PDB file of N, CA, C and O in Angstrom:
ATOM      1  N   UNK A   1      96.651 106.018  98.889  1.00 61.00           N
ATOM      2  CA  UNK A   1      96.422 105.076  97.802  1.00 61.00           C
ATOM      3  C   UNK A   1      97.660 104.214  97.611  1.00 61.00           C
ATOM      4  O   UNK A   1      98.813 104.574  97.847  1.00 61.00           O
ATOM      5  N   UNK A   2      97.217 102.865  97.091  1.00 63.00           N
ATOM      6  CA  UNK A   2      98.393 102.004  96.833  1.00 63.00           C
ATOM      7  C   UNK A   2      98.675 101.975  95.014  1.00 63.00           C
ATOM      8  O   UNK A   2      97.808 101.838  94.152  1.00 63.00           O
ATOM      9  N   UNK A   3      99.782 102.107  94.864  1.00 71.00           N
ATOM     10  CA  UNK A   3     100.073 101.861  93.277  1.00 71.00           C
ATOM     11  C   UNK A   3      99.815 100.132  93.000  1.00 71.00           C
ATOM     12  O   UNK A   3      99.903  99.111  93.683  1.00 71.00           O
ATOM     13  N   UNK A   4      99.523 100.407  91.870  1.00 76.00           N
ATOM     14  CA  UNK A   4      99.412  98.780  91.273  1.00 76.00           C
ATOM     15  C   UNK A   4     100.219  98.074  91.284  1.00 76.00           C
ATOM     16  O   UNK A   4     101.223  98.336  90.622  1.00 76.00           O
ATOM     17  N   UNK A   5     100.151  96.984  91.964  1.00 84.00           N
ATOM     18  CA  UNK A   5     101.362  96.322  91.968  1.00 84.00           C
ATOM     19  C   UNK A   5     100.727  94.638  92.419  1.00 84.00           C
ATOM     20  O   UNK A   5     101.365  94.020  93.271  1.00 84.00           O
ATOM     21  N   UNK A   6      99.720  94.115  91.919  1.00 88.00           N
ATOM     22  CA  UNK A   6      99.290  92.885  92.760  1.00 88.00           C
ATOM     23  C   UNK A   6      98.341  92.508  91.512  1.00 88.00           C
ATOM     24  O   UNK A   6      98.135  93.389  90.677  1.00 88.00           O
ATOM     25  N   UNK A   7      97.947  91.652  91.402  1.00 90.00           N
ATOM     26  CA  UNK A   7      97.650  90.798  89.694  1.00 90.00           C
ATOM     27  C   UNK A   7      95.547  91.016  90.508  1.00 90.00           C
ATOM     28  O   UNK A   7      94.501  91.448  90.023  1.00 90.00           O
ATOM     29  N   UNK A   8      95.924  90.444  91.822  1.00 87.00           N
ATOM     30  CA  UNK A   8      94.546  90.805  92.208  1.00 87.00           C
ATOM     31  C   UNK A   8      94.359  91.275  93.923  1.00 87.00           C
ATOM     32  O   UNK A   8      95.084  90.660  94.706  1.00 87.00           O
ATOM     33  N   UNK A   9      93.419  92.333  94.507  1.00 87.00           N
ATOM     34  CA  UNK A   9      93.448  92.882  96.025  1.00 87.00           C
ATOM     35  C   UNK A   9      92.151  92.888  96.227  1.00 87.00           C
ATOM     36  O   UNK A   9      91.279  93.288  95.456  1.00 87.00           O
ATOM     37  N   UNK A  10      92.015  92.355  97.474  1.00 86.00           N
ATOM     38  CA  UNK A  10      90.799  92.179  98.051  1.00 86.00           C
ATOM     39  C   UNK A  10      90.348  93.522  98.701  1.00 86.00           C
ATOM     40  O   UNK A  10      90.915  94.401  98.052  1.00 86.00           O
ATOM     41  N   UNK A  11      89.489  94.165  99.813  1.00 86.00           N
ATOM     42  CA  UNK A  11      89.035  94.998 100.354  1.00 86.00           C
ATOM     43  C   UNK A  11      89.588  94.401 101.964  1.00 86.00           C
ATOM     44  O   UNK A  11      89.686  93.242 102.366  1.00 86.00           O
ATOM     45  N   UNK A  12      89.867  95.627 102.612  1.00 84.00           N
ATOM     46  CA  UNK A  12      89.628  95.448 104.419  1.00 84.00           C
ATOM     47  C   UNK A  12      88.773  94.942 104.971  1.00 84.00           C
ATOM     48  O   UNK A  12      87.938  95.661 105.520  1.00 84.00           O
ATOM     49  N   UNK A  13      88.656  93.498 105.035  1.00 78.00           N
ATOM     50  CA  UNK A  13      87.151  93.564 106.138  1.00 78.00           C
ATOM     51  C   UNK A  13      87.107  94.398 106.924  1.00 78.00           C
ATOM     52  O   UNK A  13      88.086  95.111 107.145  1.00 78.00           O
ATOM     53  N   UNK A  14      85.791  94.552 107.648  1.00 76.00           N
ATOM     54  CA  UNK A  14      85.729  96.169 108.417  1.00 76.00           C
ATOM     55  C   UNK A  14      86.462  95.349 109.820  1.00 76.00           C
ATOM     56  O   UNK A  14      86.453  94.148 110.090  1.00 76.00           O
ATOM     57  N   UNK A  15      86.966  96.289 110.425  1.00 77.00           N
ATOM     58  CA  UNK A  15      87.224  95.919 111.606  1.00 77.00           C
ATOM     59  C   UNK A  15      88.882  95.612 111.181  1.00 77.00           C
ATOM     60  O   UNK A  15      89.641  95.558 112.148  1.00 77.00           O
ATOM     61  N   UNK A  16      89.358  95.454 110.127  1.00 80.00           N
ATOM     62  CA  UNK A  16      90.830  94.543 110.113  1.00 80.00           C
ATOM     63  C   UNK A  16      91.611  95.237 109.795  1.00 80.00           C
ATOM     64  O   UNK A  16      91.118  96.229 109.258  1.00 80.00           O
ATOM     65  N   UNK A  17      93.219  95.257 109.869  1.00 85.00           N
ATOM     66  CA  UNK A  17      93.885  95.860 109.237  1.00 85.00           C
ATOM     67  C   UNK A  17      94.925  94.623 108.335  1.00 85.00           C
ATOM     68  O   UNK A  17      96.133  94.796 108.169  1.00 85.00           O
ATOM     69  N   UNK A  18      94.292  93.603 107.913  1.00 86.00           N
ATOM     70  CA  UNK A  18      95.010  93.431 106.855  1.00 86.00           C
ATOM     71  C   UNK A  18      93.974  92.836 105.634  1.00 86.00           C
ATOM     72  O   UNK A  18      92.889  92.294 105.844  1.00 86.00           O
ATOM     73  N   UNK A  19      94.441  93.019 104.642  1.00 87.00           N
ATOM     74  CA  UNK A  19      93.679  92.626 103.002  1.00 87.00           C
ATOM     75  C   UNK A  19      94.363  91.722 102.104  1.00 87.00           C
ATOM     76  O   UNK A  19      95.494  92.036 101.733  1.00 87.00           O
ATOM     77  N   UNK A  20      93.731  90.423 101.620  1.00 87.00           N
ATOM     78  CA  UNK A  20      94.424  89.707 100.918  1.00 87.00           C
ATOM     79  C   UNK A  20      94.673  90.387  99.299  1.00 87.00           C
ATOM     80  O   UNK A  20      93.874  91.058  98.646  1.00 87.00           O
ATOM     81  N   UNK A  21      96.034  89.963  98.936  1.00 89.00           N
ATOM     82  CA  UNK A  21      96.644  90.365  97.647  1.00 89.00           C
ATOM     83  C   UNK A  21      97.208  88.964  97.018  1.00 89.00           C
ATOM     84  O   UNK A  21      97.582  88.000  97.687  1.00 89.00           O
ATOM     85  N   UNK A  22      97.190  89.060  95.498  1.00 88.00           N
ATOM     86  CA  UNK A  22      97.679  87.532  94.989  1.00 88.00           C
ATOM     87  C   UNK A  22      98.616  88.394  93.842  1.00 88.00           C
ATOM     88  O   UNK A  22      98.360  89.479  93.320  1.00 88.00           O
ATOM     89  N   UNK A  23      99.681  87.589  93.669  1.00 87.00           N
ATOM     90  CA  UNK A  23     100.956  87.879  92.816  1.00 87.00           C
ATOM     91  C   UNK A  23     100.824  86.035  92.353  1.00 87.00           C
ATOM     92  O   UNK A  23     100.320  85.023  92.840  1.00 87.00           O
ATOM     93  N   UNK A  24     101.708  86.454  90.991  1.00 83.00           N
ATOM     94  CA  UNK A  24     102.621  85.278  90.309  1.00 83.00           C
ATOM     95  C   UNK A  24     102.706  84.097  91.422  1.00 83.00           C
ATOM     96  O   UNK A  24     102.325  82.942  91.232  1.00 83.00           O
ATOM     97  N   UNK A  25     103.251  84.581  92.566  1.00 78.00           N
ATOM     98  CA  UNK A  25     104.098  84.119  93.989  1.00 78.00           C
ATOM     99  C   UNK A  25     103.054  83.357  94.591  1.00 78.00           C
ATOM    100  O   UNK A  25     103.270  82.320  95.218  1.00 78.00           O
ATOM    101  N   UNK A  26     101.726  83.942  94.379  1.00 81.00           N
ATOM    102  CA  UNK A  26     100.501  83.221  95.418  1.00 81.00           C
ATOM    103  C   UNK A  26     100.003  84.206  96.332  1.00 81.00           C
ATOM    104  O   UNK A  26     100.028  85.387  95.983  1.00 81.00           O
ATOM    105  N   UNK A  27      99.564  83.889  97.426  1.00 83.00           N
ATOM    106  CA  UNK A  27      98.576  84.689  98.126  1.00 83.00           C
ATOM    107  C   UNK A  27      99.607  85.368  99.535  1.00 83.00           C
ATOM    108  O   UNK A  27     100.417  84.752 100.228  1.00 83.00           O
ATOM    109  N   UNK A  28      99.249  86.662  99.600  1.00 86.00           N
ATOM    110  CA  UNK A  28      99.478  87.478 100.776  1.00 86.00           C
ATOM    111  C   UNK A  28      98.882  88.623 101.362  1.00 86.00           C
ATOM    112  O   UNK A  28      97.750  88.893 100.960  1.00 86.00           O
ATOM    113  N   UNK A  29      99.574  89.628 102.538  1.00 88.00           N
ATOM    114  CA  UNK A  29      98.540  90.403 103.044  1.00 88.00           C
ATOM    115  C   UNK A  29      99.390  91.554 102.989  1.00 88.00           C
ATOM    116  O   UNK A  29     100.603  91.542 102.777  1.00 88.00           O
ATOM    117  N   UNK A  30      98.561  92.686 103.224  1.00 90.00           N
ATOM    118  CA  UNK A  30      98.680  93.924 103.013  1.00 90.00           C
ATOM    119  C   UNK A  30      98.250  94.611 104.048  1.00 90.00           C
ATOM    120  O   UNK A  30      97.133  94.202 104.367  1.00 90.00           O
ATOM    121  N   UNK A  31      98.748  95.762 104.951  1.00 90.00           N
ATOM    122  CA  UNK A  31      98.664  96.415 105.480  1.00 90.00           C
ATOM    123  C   UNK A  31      97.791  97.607 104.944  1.00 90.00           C
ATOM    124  O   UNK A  31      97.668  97.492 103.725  1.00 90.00           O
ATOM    125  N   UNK A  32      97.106  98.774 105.467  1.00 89.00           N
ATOM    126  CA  UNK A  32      96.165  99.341 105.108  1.00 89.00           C
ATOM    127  C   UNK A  32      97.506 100.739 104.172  1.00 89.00           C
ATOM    128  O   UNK A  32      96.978 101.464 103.329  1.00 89.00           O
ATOM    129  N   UNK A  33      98.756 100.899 104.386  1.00 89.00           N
ATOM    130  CA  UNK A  33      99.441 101.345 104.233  1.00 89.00           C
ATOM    131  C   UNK A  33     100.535 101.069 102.874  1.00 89.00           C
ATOM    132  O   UNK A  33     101.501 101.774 102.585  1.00 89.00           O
ATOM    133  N   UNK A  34     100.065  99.839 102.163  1.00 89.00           N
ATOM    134  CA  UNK A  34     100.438  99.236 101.605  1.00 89.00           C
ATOM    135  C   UNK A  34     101.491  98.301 102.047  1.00 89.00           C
ATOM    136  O   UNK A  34     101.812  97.504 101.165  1.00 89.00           O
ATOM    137  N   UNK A  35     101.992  98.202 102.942  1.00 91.00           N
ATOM    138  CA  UNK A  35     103.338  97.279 103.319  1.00 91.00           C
ATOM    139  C   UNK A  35     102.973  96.218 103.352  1.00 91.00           C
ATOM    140  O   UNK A  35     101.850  95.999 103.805  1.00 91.00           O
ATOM    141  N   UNK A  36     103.836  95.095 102.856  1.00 90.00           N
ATOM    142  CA  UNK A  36     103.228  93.679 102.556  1.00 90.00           C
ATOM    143  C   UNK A  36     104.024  93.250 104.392  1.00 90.00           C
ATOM    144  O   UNK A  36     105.153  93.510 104.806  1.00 90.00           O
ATOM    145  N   UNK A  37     102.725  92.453 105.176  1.00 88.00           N
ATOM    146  CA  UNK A  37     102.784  91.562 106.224  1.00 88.00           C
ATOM    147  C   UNK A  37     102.961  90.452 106.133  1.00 88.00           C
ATOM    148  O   UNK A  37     104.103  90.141 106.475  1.00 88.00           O
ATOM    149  N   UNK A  38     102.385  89.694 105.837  1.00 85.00           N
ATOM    150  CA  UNK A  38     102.366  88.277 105.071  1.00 85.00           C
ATOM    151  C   UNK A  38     103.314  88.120 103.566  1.00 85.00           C
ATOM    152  O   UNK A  38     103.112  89.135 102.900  1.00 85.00           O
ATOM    153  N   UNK A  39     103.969  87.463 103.075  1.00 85.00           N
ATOM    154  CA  UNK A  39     104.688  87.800 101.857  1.00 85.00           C
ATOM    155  C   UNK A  39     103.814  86.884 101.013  1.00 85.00           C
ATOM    156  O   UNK A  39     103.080  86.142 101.666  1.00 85.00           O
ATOM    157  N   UNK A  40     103.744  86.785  99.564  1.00 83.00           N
ATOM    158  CA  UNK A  40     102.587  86.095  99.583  1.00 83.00           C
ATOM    159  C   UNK A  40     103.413  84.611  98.979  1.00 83.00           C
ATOM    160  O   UNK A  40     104.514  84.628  98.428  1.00 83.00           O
ATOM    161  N   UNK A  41     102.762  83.642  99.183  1.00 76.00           N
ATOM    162  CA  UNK A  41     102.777  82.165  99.349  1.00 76.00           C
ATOM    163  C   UNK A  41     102.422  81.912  98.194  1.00 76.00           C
ATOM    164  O   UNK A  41     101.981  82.707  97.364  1.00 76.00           O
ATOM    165  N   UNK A  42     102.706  80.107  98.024  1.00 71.00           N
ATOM    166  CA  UNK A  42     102.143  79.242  97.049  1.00 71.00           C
ATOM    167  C   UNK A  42     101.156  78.643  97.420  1.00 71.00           C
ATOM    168  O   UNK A  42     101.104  77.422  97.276  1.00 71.00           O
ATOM    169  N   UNK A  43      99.880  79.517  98.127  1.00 65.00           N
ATOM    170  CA  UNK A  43      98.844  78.849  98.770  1.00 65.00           C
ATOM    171  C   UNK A  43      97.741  78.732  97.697  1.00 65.00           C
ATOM    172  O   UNK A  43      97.240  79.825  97.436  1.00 65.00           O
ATOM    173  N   UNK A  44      97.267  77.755  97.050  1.00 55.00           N
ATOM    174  CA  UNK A  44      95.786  78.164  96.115  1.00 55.00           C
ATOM    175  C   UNK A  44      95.043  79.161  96.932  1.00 55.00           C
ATOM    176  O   UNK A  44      94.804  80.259  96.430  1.00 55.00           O
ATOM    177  N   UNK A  45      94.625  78.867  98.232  1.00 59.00           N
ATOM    178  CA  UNK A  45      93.451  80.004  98.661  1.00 59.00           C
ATOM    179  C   UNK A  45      93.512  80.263 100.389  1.00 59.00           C
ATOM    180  O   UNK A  45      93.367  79.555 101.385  1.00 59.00           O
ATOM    181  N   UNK A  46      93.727  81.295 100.188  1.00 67.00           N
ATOM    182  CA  UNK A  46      93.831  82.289 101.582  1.00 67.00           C
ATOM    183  C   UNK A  46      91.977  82.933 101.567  1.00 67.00           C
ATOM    184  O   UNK A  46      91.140  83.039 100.671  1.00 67.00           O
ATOM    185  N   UNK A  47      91.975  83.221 102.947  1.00 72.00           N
ATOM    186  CA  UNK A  47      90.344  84.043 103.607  1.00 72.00           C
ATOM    187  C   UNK A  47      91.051  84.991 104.182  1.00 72.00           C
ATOM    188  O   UNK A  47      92.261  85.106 104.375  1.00 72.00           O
ATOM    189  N   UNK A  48      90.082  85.704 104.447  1.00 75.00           N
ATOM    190  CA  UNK A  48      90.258  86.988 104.834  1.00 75.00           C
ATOM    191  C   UNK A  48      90.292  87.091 107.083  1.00 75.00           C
ATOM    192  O   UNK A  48      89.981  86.161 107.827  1.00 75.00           O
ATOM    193  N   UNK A  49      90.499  87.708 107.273  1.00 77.00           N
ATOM    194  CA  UNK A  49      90.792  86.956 109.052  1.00 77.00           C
ATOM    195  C   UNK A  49      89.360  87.364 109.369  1.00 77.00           C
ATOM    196  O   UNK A  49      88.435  87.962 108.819  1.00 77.00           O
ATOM    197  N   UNK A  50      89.667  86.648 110.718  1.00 79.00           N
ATOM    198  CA  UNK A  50      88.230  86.584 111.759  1.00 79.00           C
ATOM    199  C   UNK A  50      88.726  85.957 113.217  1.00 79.00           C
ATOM    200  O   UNK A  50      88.846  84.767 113.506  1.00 79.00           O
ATOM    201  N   UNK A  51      88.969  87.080 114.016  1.00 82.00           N
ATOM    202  CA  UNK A  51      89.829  86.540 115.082  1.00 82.00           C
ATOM    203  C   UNK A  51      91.169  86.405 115.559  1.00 82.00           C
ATOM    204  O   UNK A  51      91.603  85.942 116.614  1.00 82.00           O
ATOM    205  N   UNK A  52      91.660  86.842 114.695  1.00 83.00           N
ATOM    206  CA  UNK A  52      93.362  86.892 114.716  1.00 83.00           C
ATOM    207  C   UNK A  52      93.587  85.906 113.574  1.00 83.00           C
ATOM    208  O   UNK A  52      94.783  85.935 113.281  1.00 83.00           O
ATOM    209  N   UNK A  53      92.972  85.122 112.882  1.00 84.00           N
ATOM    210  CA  UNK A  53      93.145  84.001 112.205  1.00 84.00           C
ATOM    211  C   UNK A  53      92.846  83.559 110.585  1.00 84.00           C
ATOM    212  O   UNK A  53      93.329  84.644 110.264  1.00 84.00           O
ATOM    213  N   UNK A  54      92.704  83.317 110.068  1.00 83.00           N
ATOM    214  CA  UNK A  54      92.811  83.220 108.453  1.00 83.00           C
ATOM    215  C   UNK A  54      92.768  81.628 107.650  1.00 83.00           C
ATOM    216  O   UNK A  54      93.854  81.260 107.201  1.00 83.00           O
ATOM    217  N   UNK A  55      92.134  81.126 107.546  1.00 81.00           N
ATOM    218  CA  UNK A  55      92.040  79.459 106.702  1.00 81.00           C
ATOM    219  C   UNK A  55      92.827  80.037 105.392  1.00 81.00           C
ATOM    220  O   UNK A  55      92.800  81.162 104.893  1.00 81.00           O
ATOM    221  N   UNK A  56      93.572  78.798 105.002  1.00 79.00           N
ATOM    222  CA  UNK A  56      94.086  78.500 104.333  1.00 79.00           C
ATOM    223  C   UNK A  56      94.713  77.227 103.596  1.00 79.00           C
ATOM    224  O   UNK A  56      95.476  76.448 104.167  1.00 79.00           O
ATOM    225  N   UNK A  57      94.308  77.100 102.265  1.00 76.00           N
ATOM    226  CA  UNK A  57      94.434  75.569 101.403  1.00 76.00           C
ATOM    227  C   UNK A  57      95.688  75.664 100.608  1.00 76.00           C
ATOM    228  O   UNK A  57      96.129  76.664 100.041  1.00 76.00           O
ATOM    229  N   UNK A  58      96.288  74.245 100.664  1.00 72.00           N
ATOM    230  CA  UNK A  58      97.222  74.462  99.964  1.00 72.00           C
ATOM    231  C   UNK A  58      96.773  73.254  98.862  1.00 72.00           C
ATOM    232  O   UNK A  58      96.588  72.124  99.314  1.00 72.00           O
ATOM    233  N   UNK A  59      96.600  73.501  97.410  1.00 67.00           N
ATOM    234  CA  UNK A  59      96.456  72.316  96.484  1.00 67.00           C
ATOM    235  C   UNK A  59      97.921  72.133  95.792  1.00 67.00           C
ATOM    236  O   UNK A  59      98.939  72.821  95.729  1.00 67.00           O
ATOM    237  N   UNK A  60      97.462  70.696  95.241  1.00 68.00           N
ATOM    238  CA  UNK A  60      98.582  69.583  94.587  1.00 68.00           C
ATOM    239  C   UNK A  60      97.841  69.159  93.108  1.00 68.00           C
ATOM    240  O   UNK A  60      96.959  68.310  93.237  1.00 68.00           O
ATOM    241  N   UNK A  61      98.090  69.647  91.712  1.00 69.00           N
ATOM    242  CA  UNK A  61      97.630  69.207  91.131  1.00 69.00           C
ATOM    243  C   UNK A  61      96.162  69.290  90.868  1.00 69.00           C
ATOM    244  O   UNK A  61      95.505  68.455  90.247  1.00 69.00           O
ATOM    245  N   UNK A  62      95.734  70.370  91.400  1.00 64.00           N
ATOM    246  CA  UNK A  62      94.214  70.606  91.712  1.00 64.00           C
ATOM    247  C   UNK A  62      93.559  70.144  93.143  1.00 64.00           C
ATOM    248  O   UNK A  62      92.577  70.560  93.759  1.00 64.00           O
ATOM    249  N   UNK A  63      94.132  69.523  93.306  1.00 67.00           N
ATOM    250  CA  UNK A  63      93.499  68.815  94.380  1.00 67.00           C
ATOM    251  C   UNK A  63      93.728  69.592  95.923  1.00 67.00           C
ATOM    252  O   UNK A  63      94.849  70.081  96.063  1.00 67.00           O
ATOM    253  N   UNK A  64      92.909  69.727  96.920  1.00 65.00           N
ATOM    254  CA  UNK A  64      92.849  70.241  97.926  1.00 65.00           C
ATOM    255  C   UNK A  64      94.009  69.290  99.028  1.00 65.00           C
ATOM    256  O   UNK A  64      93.305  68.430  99.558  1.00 65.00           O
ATOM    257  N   UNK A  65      95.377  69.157  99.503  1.00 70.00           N
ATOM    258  CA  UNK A  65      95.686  68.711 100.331  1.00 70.00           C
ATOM    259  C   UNK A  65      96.267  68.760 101.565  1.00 70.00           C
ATOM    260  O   UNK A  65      96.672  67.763 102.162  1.00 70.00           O
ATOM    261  N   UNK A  66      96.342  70.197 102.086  1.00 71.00           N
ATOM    262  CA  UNK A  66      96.305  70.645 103.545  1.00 71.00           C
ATOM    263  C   UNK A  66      95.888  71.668 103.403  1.00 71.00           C
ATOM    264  O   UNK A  66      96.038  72.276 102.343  1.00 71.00           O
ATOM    265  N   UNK A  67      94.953  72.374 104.891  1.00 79.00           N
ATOM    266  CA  UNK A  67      94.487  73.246 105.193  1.00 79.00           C
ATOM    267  C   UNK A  67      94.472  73.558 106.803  1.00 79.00           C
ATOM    268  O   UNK A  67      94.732  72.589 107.516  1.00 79.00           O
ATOM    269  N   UNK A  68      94.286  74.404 107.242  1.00 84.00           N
ATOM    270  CA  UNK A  68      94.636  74.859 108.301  1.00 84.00           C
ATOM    271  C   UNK A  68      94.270  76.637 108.249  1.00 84.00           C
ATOM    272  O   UNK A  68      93.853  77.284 107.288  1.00 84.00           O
ATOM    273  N   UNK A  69      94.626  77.152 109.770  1.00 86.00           N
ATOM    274  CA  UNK A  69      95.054  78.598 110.055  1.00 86.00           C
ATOM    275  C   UNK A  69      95.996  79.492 109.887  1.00 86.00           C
ATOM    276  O   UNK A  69      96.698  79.377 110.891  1.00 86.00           O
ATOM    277  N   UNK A  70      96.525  80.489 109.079  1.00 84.00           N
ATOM    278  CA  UNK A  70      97.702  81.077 109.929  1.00 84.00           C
ATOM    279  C   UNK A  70      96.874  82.584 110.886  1.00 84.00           C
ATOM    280  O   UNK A  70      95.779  83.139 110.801  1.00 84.00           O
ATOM    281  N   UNK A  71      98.191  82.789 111.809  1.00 86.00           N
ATOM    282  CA  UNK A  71      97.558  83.870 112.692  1.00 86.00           C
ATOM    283  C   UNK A  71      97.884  84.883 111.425  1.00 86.00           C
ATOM    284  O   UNK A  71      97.920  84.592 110.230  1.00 86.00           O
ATOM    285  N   UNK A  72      98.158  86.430 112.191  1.00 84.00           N
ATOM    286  CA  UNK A  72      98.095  87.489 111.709  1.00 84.00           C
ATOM    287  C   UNK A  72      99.697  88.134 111.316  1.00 84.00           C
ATOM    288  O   UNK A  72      99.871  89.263 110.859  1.00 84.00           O
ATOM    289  N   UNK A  73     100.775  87.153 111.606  1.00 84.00           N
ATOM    290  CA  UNK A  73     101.845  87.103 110.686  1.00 84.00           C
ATOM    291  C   UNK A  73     102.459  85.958 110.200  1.00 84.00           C
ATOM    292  O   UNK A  73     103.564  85.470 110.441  1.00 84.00           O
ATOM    293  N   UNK A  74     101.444  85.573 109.387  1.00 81.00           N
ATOM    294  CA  UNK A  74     101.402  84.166 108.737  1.00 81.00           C
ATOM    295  C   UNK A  74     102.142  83.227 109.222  1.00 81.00           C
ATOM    296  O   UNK A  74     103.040  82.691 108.572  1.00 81.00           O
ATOM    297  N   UNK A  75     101.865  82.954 110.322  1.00 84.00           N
ATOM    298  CA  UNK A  75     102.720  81.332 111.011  1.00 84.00           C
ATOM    299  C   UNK A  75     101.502  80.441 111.065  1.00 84.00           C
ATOM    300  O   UNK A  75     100.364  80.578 111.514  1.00 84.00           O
ATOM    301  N   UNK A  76     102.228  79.373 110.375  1.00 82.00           N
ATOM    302  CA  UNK A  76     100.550  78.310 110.854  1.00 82.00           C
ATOM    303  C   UNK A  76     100.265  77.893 112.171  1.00 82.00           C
ATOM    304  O   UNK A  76     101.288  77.443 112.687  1.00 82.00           O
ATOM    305  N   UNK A  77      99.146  77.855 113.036  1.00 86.00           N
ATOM    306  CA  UNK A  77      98.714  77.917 113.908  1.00 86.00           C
ATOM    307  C   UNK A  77      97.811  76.433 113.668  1.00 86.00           C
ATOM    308  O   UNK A  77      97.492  75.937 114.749  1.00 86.00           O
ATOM    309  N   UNK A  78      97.539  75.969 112.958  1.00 83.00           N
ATOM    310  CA  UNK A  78      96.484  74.952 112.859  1.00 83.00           C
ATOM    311  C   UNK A  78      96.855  74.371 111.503  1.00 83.00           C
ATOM    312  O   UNK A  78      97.117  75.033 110.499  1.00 83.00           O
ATOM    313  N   UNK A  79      96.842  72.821 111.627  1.00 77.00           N
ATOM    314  CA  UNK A  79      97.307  72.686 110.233  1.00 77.00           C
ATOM    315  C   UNK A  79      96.478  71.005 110.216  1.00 77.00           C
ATOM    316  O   UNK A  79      96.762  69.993 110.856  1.00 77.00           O
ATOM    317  N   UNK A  80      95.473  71.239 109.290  1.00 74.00           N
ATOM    318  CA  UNK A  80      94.787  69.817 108.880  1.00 74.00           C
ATOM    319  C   UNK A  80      95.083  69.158 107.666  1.00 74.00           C
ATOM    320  O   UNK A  80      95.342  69.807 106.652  1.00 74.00           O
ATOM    321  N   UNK A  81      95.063  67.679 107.686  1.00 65.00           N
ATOM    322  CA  UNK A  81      95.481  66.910 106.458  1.00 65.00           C
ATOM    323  C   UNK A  81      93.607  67.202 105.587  1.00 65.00           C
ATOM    324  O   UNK A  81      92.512  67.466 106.084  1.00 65.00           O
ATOM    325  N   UNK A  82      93.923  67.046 104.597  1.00 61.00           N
ATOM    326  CA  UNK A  82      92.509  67.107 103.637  1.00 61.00           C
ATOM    327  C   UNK A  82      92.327  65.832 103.717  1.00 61.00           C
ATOM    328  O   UNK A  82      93.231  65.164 104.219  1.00 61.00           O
ATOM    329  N   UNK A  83      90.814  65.011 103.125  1.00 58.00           N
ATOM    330  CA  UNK A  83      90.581  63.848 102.959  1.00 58.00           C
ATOM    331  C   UNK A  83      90.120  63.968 101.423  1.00 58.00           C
ATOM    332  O   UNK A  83      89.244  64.772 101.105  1.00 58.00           O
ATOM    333  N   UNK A  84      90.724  63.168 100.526  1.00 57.00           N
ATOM    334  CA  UNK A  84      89.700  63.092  99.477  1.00 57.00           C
ATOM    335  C   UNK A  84      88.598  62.534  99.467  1.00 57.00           C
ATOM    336  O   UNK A  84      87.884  62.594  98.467  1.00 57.00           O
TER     337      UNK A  84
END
């Protein structure tokens, strides 16, 4: 078991060994062990992986303005401009 320590924690997708967690800080990942992999970011919204890979938005003011991939120790791998 992990002690409380994350404002909100997602579940393992089956098959994965990492789970999104959100702090003050923003969004990161968790090992099934509790050890944080990912540290967590000022990302509005992280997914959960599929492939080695993970979408991720970063907003400005509400607004959606880059998005992209990171792999499975959060390096961006893919990085798109948003369009309003």
């Amino acid at each position: 078991m992990i002690a409380p320590q994350y404002d909100c924690a997602w579940r393992f997708p089956e098959g994965e060994d990492r789970a999104l967690v959100a702090t003050g800080d923003g969004v990161g990942y968790i090992d099934p062990s509790g050890r944080v992999v990912i540290p967590p970011a000022p990302y509005a919204g992280r997914d959960s992986f599929s492939e080695g890979r993970a979408l991720f938005f970063q907003y400005e003011e509400g607004h959606p303005l880059v998005s992209g991939f990171v792999d499975r120790d959060g390096r961006v791998v893919t990085r798109m401009q948003v369009e309003d």
